[in-house]
Amino acid sequence: MDCRIIKSPGKNTLSILNRRKGSGPKELIIDSDAVGLVQGKLIEMICAADVAEKAAGVVVEDIKGICPQNMIMLAIFGDTASVTAAIEEIQKREKIRQW
């Protein structure tokens, strides 16, 4: 699993993510203090979304993409502290494989 945090994402970065949003609500994310990006296998992403939502007050969206290895990506939107807490909790759970 690969994780990154974008602090103060630019308008065009948010535009890219909004165009790629998958099955969630169709409301656009116009302003977000930070965006966490998590990429991995489908089973990992479902567990990661659950962990992120429970760890901090964030909005989790699946991001559409095409990859032969069936890897997908999540975008975690929120304030910097909440996104950081969510990513850290995901990484901690992945390390010990305790979802």
CSV table of C-alpha atoms in Angstrom, one decimal, residues 8-64:
chain,number,residue,atom,x,y,z
A,8,SER,CA,-3.0,22.8,0.8
A,9,PRO,CA,-3.9,21.1,-2.5
A,10,GLY,CA,-4.1,23.4,-5.5
A,11,LYS,CA,-7.4,24.2,-7.3
A,12,ASN,CA,-6.4,22.1,-10.3
A,13,THR,CA,-5.4,19.2,-8.0
A,14,LEU,CA,-8.8,19.2,-6.5
A,15,SER,CA,-10.3,19.5,-9.9
A,16,ILE,CA,-8.5,16.3,-11.0
A,17,LEU,CA,-9.7,14.4,-8.0
A,18,ASN,CA,-13.3,15.7,-8.4
A,19,ARG,CA,-13.3,14.4,-12.0
A,20,ARG,CA,-12.0,11.0,-10.9
A,21,LYS,CA,-14.4,10.5,-7.9
A,22,GLY,CA,-16.1,7.2,-8.0
A,23,SER,CA,-19.3,6.0,-6.2
A,24,GLY,CA,-19.6,8.6,-3.5
A,25,PRO,CA,-21.8,11.7,-3.3
A,26,LYS,CA,-21.6,13.8,-6.4
A,27,GLU,CA,-20.9,17.1,-4.5
A,28,LEU,CA,-17.6,18.6,-5.5
A,29,ILE,CA,-14.8,19.0,-3.0
A,30,ILE,CA,-14.0,22.7,-3.6
A,31,ASP,CA,-11.8,23.4,-0.6
A,32,SER,CA,-9.8,21.0,1.5
A,33,ASP,CA,-7.0,21.8,3.9
A,34,ALA,CA,-5.3,18.5,3.0
A,35,VAL,CA,-5.8,15.4,0.9
A,36,GLY,CA,-4.5,11.9,1.8
A,37,LEU,CA,-4.0,9.5,-1.1
A,38,VAL,CA,-3.9,5.8,-0.5
A,39,GLN,CA,-3.4,3.2,-3.2
A,40,GLY,CA,-3.5,-0.5,-3.0
A,41,LYS,CA,-5.6,-3.7,-3.5
A,42,LEU,CA,-9.4,-3.4,-3.3
A,43,ILE,CA,-9.6,-5.3,0.0
A,44,GLU,CA,-7.0,-3.0,1.6
A,45,MET,CA,-8.8,0.1,0.3
A,46,ILE,CA,-12.1,-0.9,1.8
A,47,CYS,CA,-10.4,-1.6,5.2
A,48,ALA,CA,-8.4,1.7,4.9
A,49,ALA,CA,-11.6,3.7,4.2
A,50,ASP,CA,-13.2,2.3,7.3
A,51,VAL,CA,-10.1,3.0,9.4
A,52,ALA,CA,-9.8,6.6,8.1
A,53,GLU,CA,-13.5,7.4,8.9
A,54,LYS,CA,-13.2,6.0,12.4
A,55,ALA,CA,-9.8,7.6,13.1
A,56,ALA,CA,-10.7,11.2,12.3
A,57,GLY,CA,-13.4,13.5,10.9
A,58,VAL,CA,-12.6,13.0,7.2
A,59,VAL,CA,-14.4,12.5,4.0
A,60,VAL,CA,-13.2,9.4,2.0
A,61,GLU,CA,-13.8,9.0,-1.7
A,62,ASP,CA,-12.8,6.3,-4.1
A,63,ILE,CA,-10.9,7.5,-7.1
A,64,LYS,CA,-11.5,5.9,-10.4
